Amino acid sequence: MEPHETVLQPHHGELAALRARVSRLEQIERDLRAELSRTNAVLQAIPYLLCVHDPVEQRKLYENRSLAGELGYAADEAGLAGLDAFVTLAHPDDQTRAREQLDHAGEGQASDLEELAYRLRKADGSWCWVTRREIVLARDGAGKPRQVMSVVQDITGRRDMEVEQRRQAEELGVSKTLIDNALDGITLTSMSGQVVYANTAFKAMSGFGDGALGCGLTDFYAPESFRRLSSEVLPTLMKEGAWRGVLKIRRPDGSEWMGQTSAFVVMGPAGEPTGMAAFFRDITEQLRYEEETLAQMRVIQAQQAALRELGTPLIPIADGVIAMPLIGTIDRERAQQILETLLNALGEKQAAVAILDITGVKAVDGEVAAALVRVAQAARLLGADVVLSGVRPVVAQALVDLGTELRGLVTCGTLQSGIAYALKRKARSMTV
């Protein structure tokens, strides 16, 4: 054994232990580096911007991503590398609050729960909303913060969603107000037939009030009406998606009302039916008024028919002689009726002379005169003569002024003279 080996012999064990320890430390270092690499990868991936700084020396100790880069600026752009970028890029209305937050952190007043939301200007000129929270990681012996972590999150999407949700809520509130105050009744029914919503108008017109909610369809209809609902309305609604018509609806007190109804199926996001909505208008009084009006019209028509019959009476004077006293006003429709009645009477009674007495006619104008001439001409075609009696001076003057051609008409001043003429005319015809 060499002398130097004799000297080193006692230290072989220590060297081996030292090598083993160094090997373990190297492995620990490798593990720590790997863990640090994984941690950095995680920090780079999280949706937060983390920045650790020393508020005393005003320097940045760590950041997972550059604030400037996140906002679209060059990472080394002047004025954006330090913590003042949070203030420099803040919206003018938010700069004061952003500066106060930084100052509070530097003075040791930062709270882990203190969070501030403000706007930052992006490189393209648009604004994004962020939240920032300061967390003290380490303090010196005097309690001054030496490591403060700023946690920044972009909440632009969340803010936009909140704005949209507020807008939708406002619209929903307006829509609900409109629906609640609509004059027509509105209901929403589940597919099982249970009322899940009813507006104020429907609660009132149905008589159920707030009790309408939760009621089933059978509660609103008499058995015969519900049979129609089941056999006609619901099948059409399910097949075509909508139905319109009039339904007889029953109130809790047993009275019924007629509802003009427009119903449709409410579809879900996937296109599946989720319920049924309906609009109701109480037309009970309208239908009653229409029925009463129709009945009145029938009465009026019957009265008018009776008056027409009374207005064109036929009076037999003698064999072959008839008289028709006319009263009131003669219009085109009544003139046609006079013509038809007289011609039918001439045919049925085989009359040779017909007397038209206009003593009771209020006014005679050109149209009336022309109608009388047509009557005379039609009578002559049947072999009969027409005598016009009751021609007052004022009527004669009117006929002259109008220049009406009265050829074919025999005129007399009174009904008596007209009858006398007709009887003489009949007697002469019999003698001949």
Short mmCIF file of C-alpha atoms in Angstrom, two decimals:
data_model
loop_
_atom_site.label_atom_id
_atom_site.label_comp_id
_atom_site.label_asym_id
_atom_site.label_seq_id
_atom_site.Cartn_x
_atom_site.Cartn_y
_atom_site.Cartn_z
CA MET A 1 0.00 0.00 0.00
CA GLU A 2 1.37 3.37 -0.97
CA PRO A 3 1.93 5.91 1.77
CA HIS A 4 -0.62 8.43 0.34
CA GLU A 5 -3.25 5.72 0.23
CA THR A 6 -2.57 5.08 3.87
CA VAL A 7 -3.20 8.75 4.55
CA LEU A 8 -6.54 8.87 2.56
CA GLN A 9 -7.89 5.58 3.86
CA PRO A 10 -9.77 7.08 6.82
CA HIS A 11 -11.50 9.68 4.52
CA HIS A 12 -12.90 7.25 1.92
CA GLY A 13 -16.16 6.87 3.82
CA GLU A 14 -16.60 10.63 4.19
CA LEU A 15 -15.97 11.19 0.48
CA ALA A 16 -18.50 8.54 -0.46
CA ALA A 17 -21.07 10.09 1.84
CA LEU A 18 -20.29 13.54 0.42
CA ARG A 19 -20.71 12.27 -3.14
CA ALA A 20 -24.03 10.68 -2.22
CA ARG A 21 -25.19 13.91 -0.61
CA VAL A 22 -24.14 15.96 -3.62
CA SER A 23 -25.97 13.52 -5.85
CA ARG A 24 -29.13 13.90 -3.75
CA LEU A 25 -28.82 17.68 -3.83
CA GLU A 26 -28.42 17.60 -7.58
CA GLN A 27 -31.56 15.45 -7.85
CA ILE A 28 -33.41 17.81 -5.54
CA GLU A 29 -32.28 20.71 -7.69
CA ARG A 30 -33.47 18.96 -10.82
CA ASP A 31 -36.79 18.23 -9.15
CA LEU A 32 -37.12 21.82 -8.00
CA ARG A 33 -36.31 23.10 -11.47
CA ALA A 34 -38.89 20.75 -12.97
CA GLU A 35 -41.45 21.84 -10.38
CA LEU A 36 -40.59 25.49 -11.02
CA SER A 37 -41.02 24.92 -14.75
CA ARG A 38 -44.43 23.33 -14.15
CA THR A 39 -45.40 26.17 -11.83
CA ASN A 40 -44.35 28.75 -14.40
CA ALA A 41 -46.38 26.91 -17.05
CA VAL A 42 -49.39 26.93 -14.75
CA LEU A 43 -48.92 30.62 -13.92
CA GLN A 44 -48.64 31.41 -17.61
CA ALA A 45 -51.88 29.55 -18.32
CA ILE A 46 -54.11 30.91 -15.56
CA PRO A 47 -56.58 33.65 -16.59
CA TYR A 48 -55.05 36.10 -14.13
CA LEU A 49 -52.17 38.50 -14.51
CA LEU A 50 -49.84 38.16 -11.51
CA CYS A 51 -47.27 40.80 -10.68
CA VAL A 52 -45.09 40.74 -7.53
CA HIS A 53 -43.36 44.01 -6.70
CA ASP A 54 -41.42 45.72 -3.94
CA PRO A 55 -43.32 48.91 -3.05
CA VAL A 56 -40.34 50.31 -1.14
CA GLU A 57 -37.80 50.07 -3.95
CA GLN A 58 -40.51 50.46 -6.60
CA ARG A 59 -39.32 47.52 -8.64
CA LYS A 60 -40.96 44.52 -10.16
CA LEU A 61 -39.94 41.16 -8.73
CA TYR A 62 -42.03 38.82 -10.92
CA GLU A 63 -44.83 38.74 -13.42
CA ASN A 64 -46.36 35.77 -15.18
CA ARG A 65 -47.26 37.85 -18.22
CA SER A 66 -46.65 41.40 -19.27
CA LEU A 67 -49.55 43.79 -18.71
CA ALA A 68 -48.48 45.72 -21.81
CA GLY A 69 -48.44 42.52 -23.88
CA GLU A 70 -51.88 41.53 -22.62
CA LEU A 71 -53.22 44.87 -23.79
CA GLY A 72 -51.54 44.67 -27.20
CA TYR A 73 -48.58 46.97 -26.54
CA ALA A 74 -44.90 46.20 -27.04
CA ALA A 75 -43.53 44.74 -23.81
CA ASP A 76 -40.72 47.33 -23.68
CA GLU A 77 -42.85 50.30 -24.70
CA ALA A 78 -41.86 53.36 -22.70
CA GLY A 79 -43.96 54.05 -19.66
CA LEU A 80 -45.63 50.64 -19.63
CA ALA A 81 -42.96 48.48 -18.06
CA GLY A 82 -43.48 49.63 -14.47
CA LEU A 83 -46.39 49.58 -12.04
CA ASP A 84 -47.42 53.05 -13.18
CA ALA A 85 -48.83 51.40 -16.30
CA PHE A 86 -51.90 50.52 -14.25
CA VAL A 87 -52.46 54.25 -13.76
CA THR A 88 -51.18 55.48 -17.10
CA LEU A 89 -53.54 53.22 -19.05
CA ALA A 90 -56.51 53.70 -16.73
CA HIS A 91 -59.60 55.50 -17.95
CA PRO A 92 -59.55 59.19 -16.93
CA ASP A 93 -62.52 58.58 -14.65
CA ASP A 94 -60.69 55.68 -12.94
CA GLN A 95 -57.13 57.03 -12.64
CA THR A 96 -57.59 58.51 -9.18
CA ARG A 97 -58.88 55.25 -7.72
CA ALA A 98 -56.11 53.25 -9.45
CA ARG A 99 -53.43 55.54 -7.98
CA GLU A 100 -54.97 55.37 -4.50
CA GLN A 101 -54.89 51.58 -4.61
CA LEU A 102 -51.20 51.53 -5.46
CA ASP A 103 -50.46 54.07 -2.71
CA HIS A 104 -52.38 52.06 -0.14
CA ALA A 105 -50.39 48.95 -1.03
CA GLY A 106 -47.11 50.85 -0.68
CA GLU A 107 -48.14 52.20 2.72
CA GLY A 108 -49.00 48.78 4.02
CA GLN A 109 -52.74 49.36 3.85
CA ALA A 110 -53.37 46.67 1.27
CA SER A 111 -56.06 44.15 2.13
CA ASP A 112 -56.33 40.72 0.58
CA LEU A 113 -60.04 41.39 0.17
CA GLU A 114 -59.69 44.85 -1.40
CA GLU A 115 -60.63 44.63 -5.08
CA LEU A 116 -61.02 47.49 -7.51
CA ALA A 117 -62.61 47.40 -10.94
CA TYR A 118 -61.58 49.93 -13.57
CA ARG A 119 -60.95 50.36 -17.26
CA LEU A 120 -57.65 50.09 -19.11
CA ARG A 121 -56.94 51.38 -22.62
CA LYS A 122 -55.83 48.73 -25.09
CA ALA A 123 -53.40 49.34 -27.96
CA ASP A 124 -56.27 49.46 -30.48
CA GLY A 125 -57.92 52.29 -28.53
CA SER A 126 -60.72 50.20 -27.05
CA TRP A 127 -61.31 49.80 -23.32
CA CYS A 128 -61.32 46.63 -21.28
CA TRP A 129 -62.58 46.16 -17.74
CA VAL A 130 -60.23 44.59 -15.18
CA THR A 131 -60.31 43.86 -11.48
CA ARG A 132 -57.18 44.29 -9.38
CA ARG A 133 -56.52 42.99 -5.90
CA GLU A 134 -53.37 43.63 -3.83
CA ILE A 135 -52.05 40.83 -1.59
CA VAL A 136 -49.12 41.43 0.80
CA LEU A 137 -46.72 38.48 0.63
CA ALA A 138 -43.93 39.69 2.94
CA ARG A 139 -43.22 42.54 5.37
CA ASP A 140 -40.02 43.85 6.95
CA GLY A 141 -39.31 44.13 10.65
CA ALA A 142 -41.20 47.43 10.81
CA GLY A 143 -44.27 45.92 9.21
CA LYS A 144 -43.74 47.66 5.90
CA PRO A 145 -44.76 45.49 2.91
CA ARG A 146 -41.75 44.36 0.87
CA GLN A 147 -43.51 41.97 -1.46
CA VAL A 148 -46.98 42.78 -2.78
CA MET A 149 -48.71 40.67 -5.40
CA SER A 150 -51.19 42.31 -7.75
CA VAL A 151 -53.82 39.93 -9.11
CA VAL A 152 -55.42 41.35 -12.28
CA GLN A 153 -58.31 39.72 -14.16
CA ASP A 154 -59.90 40.81 -17.42
CA ILE A 155 -63.66 40.98 -16.72
CA THR A 156 -64.72 42.66 -19.96
CA GLY A 157 -66.74 39.62 -21.03
CA ARG A 158 -68.34 39.37 -17.62
CA ARG A 159 -69.20 43.06 -17.60
CA ASP A 160 -70.69 42.81 -21.09
CA MET A 161 -72.71 39.81 -19.95
CA GLU A 162 -73.90 41.69 -16.88
CA VAL A 163 -74.89 44.66 -19.03
CA GLU A 164 -76.76 42.33 -21.39
CA GLN A 165 -78.41 40.57 -18.47
CA ARG A 166 -79.50 43.93 -17.03
CA ARG A 167 -80.86 44.93 -20.43
CA GLN A 168 -82.73 41.65 -20.75
CA ALA A 169 -84.02 42.01 -17.19
CA GLU A 170 -85.25 45.52 -17.99
CA GLU A 171 -86.91 44.30 -21.18
CA LEU A 172 -88.40 41.39 -19.29
CA GLY A 173 -89.66 43.79 -16.65
CA VAL A 174 -91.22 46.01 -19.31
CA SER A 175 -92.73 42.99 -21.07
CA LYS A 176 -94.13 41.66 -17.81
CA THR A 177 -95.60 45.07 -17.02
CA LEU A 178 -97.21 45.23 -20.45
CA ILE A 179 -98.58 41.69 -20.11
CA ASP A 180 -99.84 42.29 -16.58
CA ASN A 181 -101.65 45.43 -17.70
CA ALA A 182 -102.99 44.12 -21.03
CA LEU A 183 -106.75 44.32 -21.57
CA ASP A 184 -106.85 40.77 -22.90
CA GLY A 185 -106.41 37.80 -20.58
CA ILE A 186 -103.12 35.93 -21.00
CA THR A 187 -102.23 32.52 -19.60
CA LEU A 188 -99.32 30.10 -19.75
CA THR A 189 -100.18 26.46 -19.19
CA SER A 190 -97.86 23.50 -18.69
CA MET A 191 -98.07 20.54 -21.03
CA SER A 192 -99.93 18.71 -18.28
CA GLY A 193 -102.68 21.36 -18.41
CA GLN A 194 -101.85 23.33 -15.26
CA VAL A 195 -101.93 27.14 -15.29
CA VAL A 196 -98.48 28.42 -14.32
CA TYR A 197 -99.08 32.09 -15.19
CA ALA A 198 -102.14 34.30 -15.54
CA ASN A 199 -102.14 38.08 -15.98
CA THR A 200 -104.37 40.48 -14.10
CA ALA A 201 -107.01 40.67 -16.84
CA PHE A 202 -107.48 36.89 -16.99
CA LYS A 203 -107.67 36.60 -13.22
CA ALA A 204 -110.46 39.17 -13.26
CA MET A 205 -112.45 37.98 -16.27
CA SER A 206 -112.22 34.32 -15.24
CA GLY A 207 -113.43 35.07 -11.71
CA PHE A 208 -110.65 32.95 -10.19
CA GLY A 209 -108.42 35.85 -9.13
CA ASP A 210 -105.04 34.72 -7.84
CA GLY A 211 -106.54 31.26 -7.44
CA ALA A 212 -106.20 30.75 -11.21
CA LEU A 213 -102.57 29.76 -10.71
CA GLY A 214 -102.21 26.03 -10.24
CA CYS A 215 -105.70 25.24 -11.58
CA GLY A 216 -106.13 22.59 -14.26
CA LEU A 217 -108.01 23.06 -17.52
CA THR A 218 -110.97 21.09 -16.18
CA ASP A 219 -111.53 23.84 -13.59
CA PHE A 220 -112.33 26.41 -16.31
CA TYR A 221 -114.84 24.51 -18.44
CA ALA A 222 -118.19 22.81 -18.06
CA PRO A 223 -118.12 19.11 -19.08
CA GLU A 224 -119.57 19.73 -22.56
CA SER A 225 -117.12 22.59 -23.19
CA PHE A 226 -114.18 20.54 -21.96
CA ARG A 227 -115.14 17.72 -24.34
CA ARG A 228 -114.85 20.17 -27.22
CA LEU A 229 -111.53 21.39 -25.85
CA SER A 230 -110.22 17.81 -25.68
CA SER A 231 -111.56 16.61 -29.02
CA GLU A 232 -111.00 19.72 -31.17
CA VAL A 233 -108.82 22.42 -29.66
CA LEU A 234 -105.94 20.47 -28.08
CA PRO A 235 -105.44 18.04 -31.02
CA THR A 236 -105.33 20.97 -33.46
CA LEU A 237 -102.96 22.84 -31.16
CA MET A 238 -100.57 19.88 -30.96
CA LYS A 239 -100.76 19.19 -34.70
CA GLU A 240 -100.59 22.70 -36.13
CA GLY A 241 -99.03 24.61 -33.24
CA ALA A 242 -101.86 27.15 -32.98
CA TRP A 243 -105.66 27.41 -32.68
CA ARG A 244 -108.14 30.27 -32.85
CA GLY A 245 -111.81 30.28 -32.01
CA VAL A 246 -114.42 31.00 -29.36
CA LEU A 247 -114.68 28.97 -26.15
CA LYS A 248 -117.36 28.96 -23.48
CA ILE A 249 -115.53 29.31 -20.16
CA ARG A 250 -116.97 28.77 -16.69
CA ARG A 251 -116.36 30.89 -13.60
CA PRO A 252 -116.17 29.47 -10.06
CA ASP A 253 -119.72 30.72 -9.38
CA GLY A 254 -121.05 28.69 -12.31
CA SER A 255 -121.64 31.60 -14.68
CA GLU A 256 -120.12 31.35 -18.14
CA TRP A 257 -118.48 33.78 -20.51
CA MET A 258 -117.52 33.58 -24.16
CA GLY A 259 -113.80 33.92 -24.74
CA GLN A 260 -112.37 34.71 -28.16
CA THR A 261 -109.21 32.64 -27.89
CA SER A 262 -105.85 32.56 -29.67
CA ALA A 263 -103.63 29.74 -28.39
CA PHE A 264 -100.22 28.50 -29.46
CA VAL A 265 -97.58 26.01 -28.33
CA VAL A 266 -94.47 27.36 -26.59
CA MET A 267 -91.30 25.66 -27.81
CA GLY A 268 -88.11 25.06 -25.84
CA PRO A 269 -84.49 25.63 -26.99
CA ALA A 270 -84.32 22.15 -28.53
CA GLY A 271 -87.62 22.60 -30.37
CA GLU A 272 -89.61 20.56 -27.89
CA PRO A 273 -93.03 21.77 -26.66
CA THR A 274 -92.75 23.14 -23.13
CA GLY A 275 -96.19 24.66 -22.61
CA MET A 276 -99.20 26.38 -24.12
CA ALA A 277 -99.92 30.11 -24.16
CA ALA A 278 -103.32 31.67 -24.80
CA PHE A 279 -104.88 35.09 -25.24
CA PHE A 280 -108.51 35.57 -24.18
CA ARG A 281 -110.96 38.36 -24.94
CA ASP A 282 -114.35 38.38 -23.24
CA ILE A 283 -116.84 38.86 -26.10
CA THR A 284 -119.95 37.86 -24.11
CA GLU A 285 -121.50 41.33 -24.32
CA GLN A 286 -120.44 41.72 -27.93
CA LEU A 287 -122.16 38.45 -28.90
CA ARG A 288 -125.24 39.42 -26.90
CA TYR A 289 -125.35 42.79 -28.64
CA GLU A 290 -124.94 41.13 -32.04
CA GLU A 291 -127.75 38.69 -31.26
CA GLU A 292 -130.01 41.52 -30.09
CA THR A 293 -129.13 43.58 -33.16
CA LEU A 294 -129.86 40.62 -35.43
CA ALA A 295 -133.20 40.05 -33.69
CA GLN A 296 -134.04 43.74 -34.08
CA MET A 297 -133.13 43.59 -37.75
CA ARG A 298 -135.45 40.61 -38.20
CA VAL A 299 -138.27 42.55 -36.53
CA ILE A 300 -137.57 45.61 -38.65
CA GLN A 301 -137.53 43.54 -41.82
CA ALA A 302 -140.82 41.92 -40.84
CA GLN A 303 -142.30 45.34 -40.09
CA GLN A 304 -141.03 46.71 -43.38
CA ALA A 305 -142.59 43.77 -45.23
CA ALA A 306 -145.89 44.39 -43.43
CA LEU A 307 -145.71 48.09 -44.23
CA ARG A 308 -145.00 47.34 -47.87
CA GLU A 309 -148.07 45.14 -47.96
CA LEU A 310 -150.13 47.84 -46.24
CA GLY A 311 -148.64 50.49 -48.49
CA THR A 312 -149.90 48.78 -51.66
CA PRO A 313 -153.43 47.61 -50.83
CA LEU A 314 -155.71 46.36 -53.59
CA ILE A 315 -159.44 47.19 -53.33
CA PRO A 316 -161.89 45.51 -55.70
CA ILE A 317 -164.45 48.13 -56.84
CA ALA A 318 -166.51 46.02 -59.23
CA ASP A 319 -166.00 43.15 -61.56
CA GLY A 320 -163.03 44.07 -63.70
CA VAL A 321 -162.25 47.24 -61.70
CA ILE A 322 -159.65 47.47 -58.92
CA ALA A 323 -158.22 50.41 -56.98
CA MET A 324 -154.81 50.85 -55.32
CA PRO A 325 -154.64 53.82 -52.89
CA LEU A 326 -151.01 54.95 -52.49
CA ILE A 327 -149.74 56.86 -49.47
CA GLY A 328 -146.39 58.07 -48.22
CA THR A 329 -143.23 58.30 -50.29
CA ILE A 330 -142.62 56.38 -53.50
CA ASP A 331 -139.01 55.48 -54.20
CA ARG A 332 -137.54 53.22 -56.85
CA GLU A 333 -137.93 50.06 -54.75
CA ARG A 334 -141.55 50.82 -53.88
CA ALA A 335 -142.38 51.77 -57.48
CA GLN A 336 -141.13 48.35 -58.55
CA GLN A 337 -143.29 46.75 -55.86
CA ILE A 338 -146.37 48.70 -57.02
CA LEU A 339 -145.72 47.53 -60.57
CA GLU A 340 -145.34 43.88 -59.56
CA THR A 341 -148.40 43.95 -57.26
CA LEU A 342 -150.63 45.63 -59.85
CA LEU A 343 -149.59 43.35 -62.70
CA ASN A 344 -150.18 40.27 -60.56
CA ALA A 345 -153.63 41.59 -59.57
CA LEU A 346 -154.54 42.35 -63.18
CA GLY A 347 -153.62 38.83 -64.16
CA GLU A 348 -155.40 37.13 -61.27
CA LYS A 349 -158.60 39.23 -61.25
CA GLN A 350 -158.84 39.76 -65.02
CA ALA A 351 -159.39 43.45 -64.33
CA ALA A 352 -159.91 45.81 -67.23
CA VAL A 353 -159.42 49.05 -65.30
CA ALA A 354 -156.98 49.82 -62.48
CA ILE A 355 -157.23 53.00 -60.43
CA LEU A 356 -154.01 54.36 -58.86
CA ASP A 357 -154.98 56.95 -56.26
CA ILE A 358 -152.09 59.26 -55.32
CA THR A 359 -154.04 61.49 -52.95
CA GLY A 360 -151.84 60.35 -50.04
CA VAL A 361 -148.50 60.56 -51.88
CA LYS A 362 -146.37 63.28 -50.32
CA ALA A 363 -144.46 64.35 -53.41
CA VAL A 364 -144.37 63.50 -57.07
CA ASP A 365 -141.13 64.06 -58.94
CA GLY A 366 -139.90 62.99 -62.31
CA GLU A 367 -138.85 59.55 -61.07
CA VAL A 368 -142.28 58.88 -59.52
CA ALA A 369 -144.05 60.14 -62.66
CA ALA A 370 -141.86 57.94 -64.87
CA ALA A 371 -142.67 54.94 -62.62
CA LEU A 372 -146.41 55.62 -62.99
CA VAL A 373 -146.03 55.79 -66.76
CA ARG A 374 -144.23 52.43 -66.73
CA VAL A 375 -147.10 50.97 -64.68
CA ALA A 376 -149.64 52.27 -67.22
CA GLN A 377 -147.64 50.89 -70.15
CA ALA A 378 -147.27 47.48 -68.52
CA ALA A 379 -151.03 47.40 -67.72
CA ARG A 380 -151.92 48.20 -71.33
CA LEU A 381 -149.81 45.23 -72.44
CA LEU A 382 -152.21 43.11 -70.37
CA GLY A 383 -155.22 44.78 -71.98
CA ALA A 384 -156.13 47.04 -69.03
CA ASP A 385 -156.40 50.81 -68.62
CA VAL A 386 -154.89 52.77 -65.75
CA VAL A 387 -156.68 55.69 -64.13
CA LEU A 388 -154.57 58.12 -62.05
CA SER A 389 -156.76 59.80 -59.44
CA GLY A 390 -156.06 62.28 -56.68
CA VAL A 391 -154.05 64.58 -58.91
CA ARG A 392 -153.94 67.81 -56.88
CA PRO A 393 -153.20 71.14 -58.56
CA VAL A 394 -149.71 71.25 -57.09
CA VAL A 395 -149.05 67.75 -58.43
CA ALA A 396 -150.42 68.70 -61.86
CA GLN A 397 -148.18 71.77 -61.93
CA ALA A 398 -145.18 69.62 -60.94
CA LEU A 399 -145.93 67.13 -63.71
CA VAL A 400 -146.20 69.95 -66.26
CA ASP A 401 -142.98 71.58 -65.06
CA LEU A 402 -141.18 68.26 -65.32
CA GLY A 403 -142.49 67.78 -68.85
CA THR A 404 -143.40 64.20 -68.08
CA GLU A 405 -145.15 62.34 -70.90
CA LEU A 406 -148.39 60.94 -69.41
CA ARG A 407 -149.63 59.27 -72.56
CA GLY A 408 -151.64 56.18 -71.71
CA LEU A 409 -152.80 57.57 -68.35
CA VAL A 410 -156.31 58.89 -67.57
CA THR A 411 -156.15 61.47 -64.79
CA CYS A 412 -158.91 62.46 -62.36
CA GLY A 413 -158.98 64.97 -59.55
CA THR A 414 -160.51 62.68 -56.92
CA LEU A 415 -160.83 59.02 -56.20
CA GLN A 416 -164.64 59.30 -56.60
CA SER A 417 -164.32 60.73 -60.10
CA GLY A 418 -161.77 58.07 -60.88
CA ILE A 419 -164.16 55.32 -59.79
CA ALA A 420 -167.00 56.91 -61.77
CA TYR A 421 -164.83 57.01 -64.88
CA ALA A 422 -163.77 53.42 -64.41
CA LEU A 423 -167.36 52.17 -64.04
CA LYS A 424 -168.47 54.08 -67.15
CA ARG A 425 -165.44 52.73 -69.01
CA LYS A 426 -166.38 49.19 -67.96
CA ALA A 427 -170.04 49.73 -68.95
CA ARG A 428 -169.09 50.97 -72.43
CA SER A 429 -166.80 48.04 -72.98
CA MET A 430 -169.60 45.65 -72.00
CA THR A 431 -172.07 47.39 -74.38
CA VAL A 432 -169.65 47.17 -77.21
#
